PDB file of C-alpha atoms in Angstrom:
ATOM      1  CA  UNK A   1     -32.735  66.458 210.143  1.00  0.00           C
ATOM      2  CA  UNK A   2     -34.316  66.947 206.376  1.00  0.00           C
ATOM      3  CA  UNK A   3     -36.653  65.696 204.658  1.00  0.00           C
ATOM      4  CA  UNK A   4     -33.832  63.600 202.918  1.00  0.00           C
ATOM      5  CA  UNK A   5     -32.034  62.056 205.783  1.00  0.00           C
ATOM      6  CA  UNK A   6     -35.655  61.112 207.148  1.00  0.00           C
ATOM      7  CA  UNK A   7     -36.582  59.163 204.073  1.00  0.00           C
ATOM      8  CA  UNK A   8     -33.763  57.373 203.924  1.00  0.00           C
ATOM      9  CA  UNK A   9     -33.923  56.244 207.648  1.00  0.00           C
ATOM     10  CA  UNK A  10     -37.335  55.311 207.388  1.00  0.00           C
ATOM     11  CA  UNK A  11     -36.638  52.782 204.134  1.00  0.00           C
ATOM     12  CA  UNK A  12     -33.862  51.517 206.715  1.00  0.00           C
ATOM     13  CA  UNK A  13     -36.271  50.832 209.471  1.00  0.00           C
ATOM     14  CA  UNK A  14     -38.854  49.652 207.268  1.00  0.00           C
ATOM     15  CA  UNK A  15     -36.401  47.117 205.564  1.00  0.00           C
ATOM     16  CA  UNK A  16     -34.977  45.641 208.461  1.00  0.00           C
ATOM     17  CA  UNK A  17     -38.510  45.446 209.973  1.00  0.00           C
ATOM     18  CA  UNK A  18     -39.997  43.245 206.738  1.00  0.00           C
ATOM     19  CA  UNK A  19     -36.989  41.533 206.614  1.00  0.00           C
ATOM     20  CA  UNK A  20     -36.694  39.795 209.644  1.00  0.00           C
ATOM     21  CA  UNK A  21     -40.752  39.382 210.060  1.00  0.00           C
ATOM     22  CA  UNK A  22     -41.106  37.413 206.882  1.00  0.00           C
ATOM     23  CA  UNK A  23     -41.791  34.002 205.852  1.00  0.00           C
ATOM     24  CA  UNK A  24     -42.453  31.060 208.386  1.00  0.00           C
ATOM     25  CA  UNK A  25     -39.909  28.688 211.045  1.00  0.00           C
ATOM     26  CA  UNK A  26     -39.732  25.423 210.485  1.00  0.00           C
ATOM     27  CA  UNK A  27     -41.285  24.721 213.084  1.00  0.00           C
ATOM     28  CA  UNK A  28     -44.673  26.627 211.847  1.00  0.00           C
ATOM     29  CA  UNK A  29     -43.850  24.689 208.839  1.00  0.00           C
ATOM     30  CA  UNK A  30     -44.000  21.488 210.427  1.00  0.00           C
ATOM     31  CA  UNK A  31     -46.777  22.143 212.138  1.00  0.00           C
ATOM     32  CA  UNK A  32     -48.772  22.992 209.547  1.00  0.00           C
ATOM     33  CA  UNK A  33     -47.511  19.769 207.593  1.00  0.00           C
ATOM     34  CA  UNK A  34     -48.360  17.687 210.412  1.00  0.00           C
ATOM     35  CA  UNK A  35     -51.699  18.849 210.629  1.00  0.00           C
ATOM     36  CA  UNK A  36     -52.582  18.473 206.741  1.00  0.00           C
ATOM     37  CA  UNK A  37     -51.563  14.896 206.968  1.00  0.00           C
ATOM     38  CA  UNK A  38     -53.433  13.994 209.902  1.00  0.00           C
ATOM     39  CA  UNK A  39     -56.225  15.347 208.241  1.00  0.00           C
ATOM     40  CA  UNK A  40     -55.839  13.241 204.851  1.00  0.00           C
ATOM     41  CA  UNK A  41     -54.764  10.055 206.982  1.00  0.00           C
ATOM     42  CA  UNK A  42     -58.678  10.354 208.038  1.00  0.00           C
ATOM     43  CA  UNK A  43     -60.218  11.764 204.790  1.00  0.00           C
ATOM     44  CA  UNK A  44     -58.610   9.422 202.175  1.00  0.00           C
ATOM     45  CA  UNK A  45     -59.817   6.238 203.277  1.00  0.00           C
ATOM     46  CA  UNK A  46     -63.895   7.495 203.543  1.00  0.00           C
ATOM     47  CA  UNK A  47     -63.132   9.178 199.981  1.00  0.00           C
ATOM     48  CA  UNK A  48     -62.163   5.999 198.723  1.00  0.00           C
ATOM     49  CA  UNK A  49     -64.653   3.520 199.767  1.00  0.00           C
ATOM     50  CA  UNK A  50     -66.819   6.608 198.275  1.00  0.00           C
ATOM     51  CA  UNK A  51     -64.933   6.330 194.892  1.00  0.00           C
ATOM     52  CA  UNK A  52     -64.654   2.372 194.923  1.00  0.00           C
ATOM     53  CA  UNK A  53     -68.942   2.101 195.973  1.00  0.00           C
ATOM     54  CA  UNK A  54     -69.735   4.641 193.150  1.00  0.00           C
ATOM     55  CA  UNK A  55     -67.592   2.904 190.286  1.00  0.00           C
ATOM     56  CA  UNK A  56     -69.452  -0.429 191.984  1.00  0.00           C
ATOM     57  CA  UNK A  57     -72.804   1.299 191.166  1.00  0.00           C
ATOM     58  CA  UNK A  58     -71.672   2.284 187.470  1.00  0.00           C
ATOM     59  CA  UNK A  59     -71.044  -1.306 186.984  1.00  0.00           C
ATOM     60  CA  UNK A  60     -74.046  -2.455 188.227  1.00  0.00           C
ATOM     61  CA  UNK A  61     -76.205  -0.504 186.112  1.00  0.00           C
ATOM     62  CA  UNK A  62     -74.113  -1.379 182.867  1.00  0.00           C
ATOM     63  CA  UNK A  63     -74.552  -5.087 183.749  1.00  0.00           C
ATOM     64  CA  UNK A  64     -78.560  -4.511 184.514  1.00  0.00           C
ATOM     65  CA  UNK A  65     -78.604  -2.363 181.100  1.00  0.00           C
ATOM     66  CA  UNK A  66     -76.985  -5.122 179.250  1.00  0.00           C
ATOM     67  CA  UNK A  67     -79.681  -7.637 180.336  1.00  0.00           C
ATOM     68  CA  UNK A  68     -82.371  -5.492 179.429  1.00  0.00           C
ATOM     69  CA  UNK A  69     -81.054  -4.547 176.347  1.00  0.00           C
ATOM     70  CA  UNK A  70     -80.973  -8.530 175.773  1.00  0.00           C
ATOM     71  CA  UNK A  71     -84.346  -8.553 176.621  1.00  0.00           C
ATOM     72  CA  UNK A  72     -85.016  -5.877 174.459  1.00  0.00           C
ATOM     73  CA  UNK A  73     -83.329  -7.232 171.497  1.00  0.00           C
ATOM     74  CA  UNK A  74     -85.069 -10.524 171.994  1.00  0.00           C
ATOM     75  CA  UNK A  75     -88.966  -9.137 171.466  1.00  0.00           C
ATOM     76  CA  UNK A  76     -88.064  -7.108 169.117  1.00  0.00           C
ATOM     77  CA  UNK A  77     -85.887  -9.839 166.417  1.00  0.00           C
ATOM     78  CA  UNK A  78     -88.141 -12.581 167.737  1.00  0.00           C
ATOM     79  CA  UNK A  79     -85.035 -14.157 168.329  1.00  0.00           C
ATOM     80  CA  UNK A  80     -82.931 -15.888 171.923  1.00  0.00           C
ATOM     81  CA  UNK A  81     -80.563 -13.528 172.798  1.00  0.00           C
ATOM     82  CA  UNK A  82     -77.763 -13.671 175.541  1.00  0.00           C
ATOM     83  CA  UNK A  83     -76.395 -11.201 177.978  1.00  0.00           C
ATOM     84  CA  UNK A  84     -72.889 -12.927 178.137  1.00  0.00           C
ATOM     85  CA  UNK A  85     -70.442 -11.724 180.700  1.00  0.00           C
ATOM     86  CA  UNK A  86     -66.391 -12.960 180.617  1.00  0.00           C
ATOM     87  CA  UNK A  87     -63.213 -11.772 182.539  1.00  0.00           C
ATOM     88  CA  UNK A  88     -60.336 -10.693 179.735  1.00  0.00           C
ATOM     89  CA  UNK A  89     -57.183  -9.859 180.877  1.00  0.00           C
ATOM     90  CA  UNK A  90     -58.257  -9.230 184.067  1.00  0.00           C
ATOM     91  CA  UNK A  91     -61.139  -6.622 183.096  1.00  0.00           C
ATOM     92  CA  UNK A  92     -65.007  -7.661 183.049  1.00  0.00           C
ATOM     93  CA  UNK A  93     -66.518  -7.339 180.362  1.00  0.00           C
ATOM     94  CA  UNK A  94     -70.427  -7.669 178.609  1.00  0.00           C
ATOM     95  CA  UNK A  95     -72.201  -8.546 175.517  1.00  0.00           C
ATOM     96  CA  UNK A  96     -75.432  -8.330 173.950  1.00  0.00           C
ATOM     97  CA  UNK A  97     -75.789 -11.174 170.979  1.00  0.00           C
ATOM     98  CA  UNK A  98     -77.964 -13.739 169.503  1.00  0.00           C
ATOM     99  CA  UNK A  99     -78.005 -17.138 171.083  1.00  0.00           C
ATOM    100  CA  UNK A 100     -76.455 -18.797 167.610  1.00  0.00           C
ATOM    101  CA  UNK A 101     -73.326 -16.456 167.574  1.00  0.00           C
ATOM    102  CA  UNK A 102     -70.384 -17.486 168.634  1.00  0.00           C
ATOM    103  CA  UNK A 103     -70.154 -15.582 172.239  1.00  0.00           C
ATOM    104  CA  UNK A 104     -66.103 -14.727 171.169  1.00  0.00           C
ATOM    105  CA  UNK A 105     -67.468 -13.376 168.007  1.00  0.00           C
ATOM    106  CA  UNK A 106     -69.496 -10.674 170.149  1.00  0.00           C
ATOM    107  CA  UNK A 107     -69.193  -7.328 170.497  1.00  0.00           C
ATOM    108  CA  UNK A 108     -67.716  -6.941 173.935  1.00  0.00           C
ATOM    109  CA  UNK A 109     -67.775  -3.858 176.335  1.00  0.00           C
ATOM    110  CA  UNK A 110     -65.483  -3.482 179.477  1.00  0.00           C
ATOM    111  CA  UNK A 111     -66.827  -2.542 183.613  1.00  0.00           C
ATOM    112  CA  UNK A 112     -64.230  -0.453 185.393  1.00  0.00           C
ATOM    113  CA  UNK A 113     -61.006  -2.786 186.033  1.00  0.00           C
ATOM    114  CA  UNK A 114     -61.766  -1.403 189.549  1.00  0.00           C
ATOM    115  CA  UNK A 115     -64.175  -4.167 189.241  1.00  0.00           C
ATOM    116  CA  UNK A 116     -64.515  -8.206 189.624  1.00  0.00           C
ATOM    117  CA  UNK A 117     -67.303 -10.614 189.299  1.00  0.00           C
ATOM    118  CA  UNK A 118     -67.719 -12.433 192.867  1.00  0.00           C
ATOM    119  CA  UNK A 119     -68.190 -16.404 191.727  1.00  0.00           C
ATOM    120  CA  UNK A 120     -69.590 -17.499 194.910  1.00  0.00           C
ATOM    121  CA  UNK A 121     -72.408 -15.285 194.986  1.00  0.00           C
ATOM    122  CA  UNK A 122     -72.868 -15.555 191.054  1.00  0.00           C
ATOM    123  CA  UNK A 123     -75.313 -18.050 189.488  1.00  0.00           C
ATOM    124  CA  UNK A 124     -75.417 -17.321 185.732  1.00  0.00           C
ATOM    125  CA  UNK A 125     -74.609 -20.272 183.466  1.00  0.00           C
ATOM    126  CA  UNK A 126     -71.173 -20.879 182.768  1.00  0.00           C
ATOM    127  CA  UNK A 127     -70.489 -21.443 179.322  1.00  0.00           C
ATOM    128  CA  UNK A 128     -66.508 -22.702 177.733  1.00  0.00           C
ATOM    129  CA  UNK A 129     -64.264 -19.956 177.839  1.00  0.00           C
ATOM    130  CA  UNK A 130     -65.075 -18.846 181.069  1.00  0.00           C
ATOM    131  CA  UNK A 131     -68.535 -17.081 179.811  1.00  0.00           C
ATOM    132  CA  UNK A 132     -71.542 -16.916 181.801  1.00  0.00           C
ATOM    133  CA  UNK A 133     -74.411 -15.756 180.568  1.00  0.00           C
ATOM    134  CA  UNK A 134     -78.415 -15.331 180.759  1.00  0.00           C
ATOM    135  CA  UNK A 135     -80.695 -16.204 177.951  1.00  0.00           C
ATOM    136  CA  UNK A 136     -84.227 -14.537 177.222  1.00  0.00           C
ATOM    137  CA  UNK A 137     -86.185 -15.861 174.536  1.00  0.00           C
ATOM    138  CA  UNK A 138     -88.527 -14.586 171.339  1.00  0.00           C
ATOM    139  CA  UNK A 139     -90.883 -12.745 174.384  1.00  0.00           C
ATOM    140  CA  UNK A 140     -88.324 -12.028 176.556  1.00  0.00           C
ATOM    141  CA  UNK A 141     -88.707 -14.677 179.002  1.00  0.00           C
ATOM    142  CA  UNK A 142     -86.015 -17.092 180.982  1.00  0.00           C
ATOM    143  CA  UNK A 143     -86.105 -20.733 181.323  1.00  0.00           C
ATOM    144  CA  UNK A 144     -86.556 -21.676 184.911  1.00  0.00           C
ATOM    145  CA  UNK A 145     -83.142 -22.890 185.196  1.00  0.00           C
ATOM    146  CA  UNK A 146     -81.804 -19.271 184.083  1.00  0.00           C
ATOM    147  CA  UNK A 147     -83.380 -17.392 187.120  1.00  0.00           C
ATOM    148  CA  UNK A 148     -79.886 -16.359 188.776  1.00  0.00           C
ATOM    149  CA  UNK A 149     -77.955 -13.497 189.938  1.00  0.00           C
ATOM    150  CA  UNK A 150     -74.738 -11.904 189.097  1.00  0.00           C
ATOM    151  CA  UNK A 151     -72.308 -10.237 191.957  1.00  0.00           C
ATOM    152  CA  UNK A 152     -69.983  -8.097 191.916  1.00  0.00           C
ATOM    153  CA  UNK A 153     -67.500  -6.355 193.894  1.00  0.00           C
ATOM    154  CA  UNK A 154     -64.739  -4.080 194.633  1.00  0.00           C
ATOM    155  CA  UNK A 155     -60.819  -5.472 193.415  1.00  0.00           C
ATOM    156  CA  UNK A 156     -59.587  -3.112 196.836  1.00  0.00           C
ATOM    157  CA  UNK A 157     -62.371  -4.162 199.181  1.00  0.00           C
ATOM    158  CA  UNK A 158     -64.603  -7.412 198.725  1.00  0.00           C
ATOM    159  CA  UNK A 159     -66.890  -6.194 201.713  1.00  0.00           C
ATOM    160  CA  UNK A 160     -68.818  -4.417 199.354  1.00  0.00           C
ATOM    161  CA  UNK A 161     -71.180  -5.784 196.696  1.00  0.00           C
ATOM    162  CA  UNK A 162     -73.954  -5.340 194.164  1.00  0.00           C
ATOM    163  CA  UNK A 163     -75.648  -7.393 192.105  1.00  0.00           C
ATOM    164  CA  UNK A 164     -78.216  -8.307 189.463  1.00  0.00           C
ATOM    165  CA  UNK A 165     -81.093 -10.738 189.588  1.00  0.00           C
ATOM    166  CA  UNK A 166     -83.123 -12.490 187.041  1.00  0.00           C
ATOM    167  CA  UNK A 167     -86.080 -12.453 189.241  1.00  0.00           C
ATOM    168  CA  UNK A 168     -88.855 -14.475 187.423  1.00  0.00           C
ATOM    169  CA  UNK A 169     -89.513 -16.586 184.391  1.00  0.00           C
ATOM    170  CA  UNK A 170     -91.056 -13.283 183.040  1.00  0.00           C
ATOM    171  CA  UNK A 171     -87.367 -11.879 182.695  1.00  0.00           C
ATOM    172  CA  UNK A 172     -88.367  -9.632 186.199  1.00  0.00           C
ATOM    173  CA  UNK A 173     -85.002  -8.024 186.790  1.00  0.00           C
ATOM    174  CA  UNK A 174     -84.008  -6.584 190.076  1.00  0.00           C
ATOM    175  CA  UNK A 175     -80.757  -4.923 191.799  1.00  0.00           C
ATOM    176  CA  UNK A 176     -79.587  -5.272 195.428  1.00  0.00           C
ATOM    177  CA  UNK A 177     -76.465  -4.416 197.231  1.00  0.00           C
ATOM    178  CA  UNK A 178     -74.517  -6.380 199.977  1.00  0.00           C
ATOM    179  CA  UNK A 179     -76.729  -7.346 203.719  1.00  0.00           C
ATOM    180  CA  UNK A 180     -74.318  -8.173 207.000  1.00  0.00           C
ATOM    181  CA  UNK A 181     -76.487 -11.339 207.171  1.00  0.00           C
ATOM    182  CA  UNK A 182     -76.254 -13.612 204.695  1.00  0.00           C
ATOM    183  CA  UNK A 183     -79.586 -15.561 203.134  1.00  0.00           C
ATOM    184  CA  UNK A 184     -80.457 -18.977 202.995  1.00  0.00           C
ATOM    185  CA  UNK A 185     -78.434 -19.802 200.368  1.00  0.00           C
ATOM    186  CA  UNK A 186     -75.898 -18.376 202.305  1.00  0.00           C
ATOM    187  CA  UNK A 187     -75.059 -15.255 199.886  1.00  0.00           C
ATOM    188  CA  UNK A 188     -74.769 -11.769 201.587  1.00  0.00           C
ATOM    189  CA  UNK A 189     -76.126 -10.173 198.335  1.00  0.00           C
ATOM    190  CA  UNK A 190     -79.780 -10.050 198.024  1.00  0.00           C
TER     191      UNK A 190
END
């Protein structure tokens, strides 16, 4: 044999060889598939409770923020000021404004629609309109009757909850997230 003959039988053999060793059956296919999906099926639901209790947590801090920047704004225009909150379309939403504007005439920011207010667990004064809201005065301070909390919650899973308290006459604010036992008041968020 040459040196011609043997190159050409060798590209045979090698051809033949890659061709029917390449690629995967469908049953390796299948199996690989089958595995994947078992392994989202018990991924994707801890992943989102994960995503749902961290967009919970944004929300929380925007709606402590907002009181404290009521606060805030209070001392420093010597003025009442409101930390209104309102559900539009579906979305919560917040506002910082003085006590004499018109809450509709306020700038309003939306929470994630991910998001609801829960109105069982929620003690802020309800205004017309659907507004609740919290009022510190000239120092900062809350009438007795304004010492309340505001819950919320997850649209996909109510189980979960945070919320914001107006602790003390002082304007004390605290956070808390959901117990498994509710309190005396019968509210699980404290």
């Amino acid at each position: 044999m040459n040196s011609k003959t043997n190159l050409l039988f060798l590209v045979k053999s090698t051809k033949s060889v890659n061709v029917s060793s390449c690629g995967f059956t469908m049953l390796e296919m299948l199996v690989v598939v089958f595995i994947i999906s078992i392994g989202l099926g018990i991924v994707a639901p801890t992943w989102l409770a994960f995503v749902n209790t961290r967009r919970l947590n944004v929300a929380q801090n925007q709606v402590y923020q907002a009181m404290r920047e009521a606060q805030r704004q209070a001392r420093k225009e010597k003025l009442t000021y409101h930390a209104s909150f309102r559900e539009q379309n579906n979305i919560l939403q917040w506002a910082v404004h003085p006590a004499t504007m018109n809450p509709s005439h306020a700038n309003w920011n939306n929470l994630d629609p991910a998001v609801q207010l829960v109105e069982a667990e929620s003690t802020l004064d309800k205004l017309p309109n659907n507004v609740r809201r919290v009022q510190f005065d000239y120092i900062g301070s809350v009438p007795l009757s304004q010492l309340s909390r505001i819950t919320l919650s997850s649209k996909s899973s109510g189980k979960i909850k945070r919320c914001v308290f107006v602790s003390t006459i002082l304007g004390a604010m605290r956070t808390a997230k959901e117990n498994s036992k509710p309190d005396k008041t019968g509210k699980y968020c404290y």
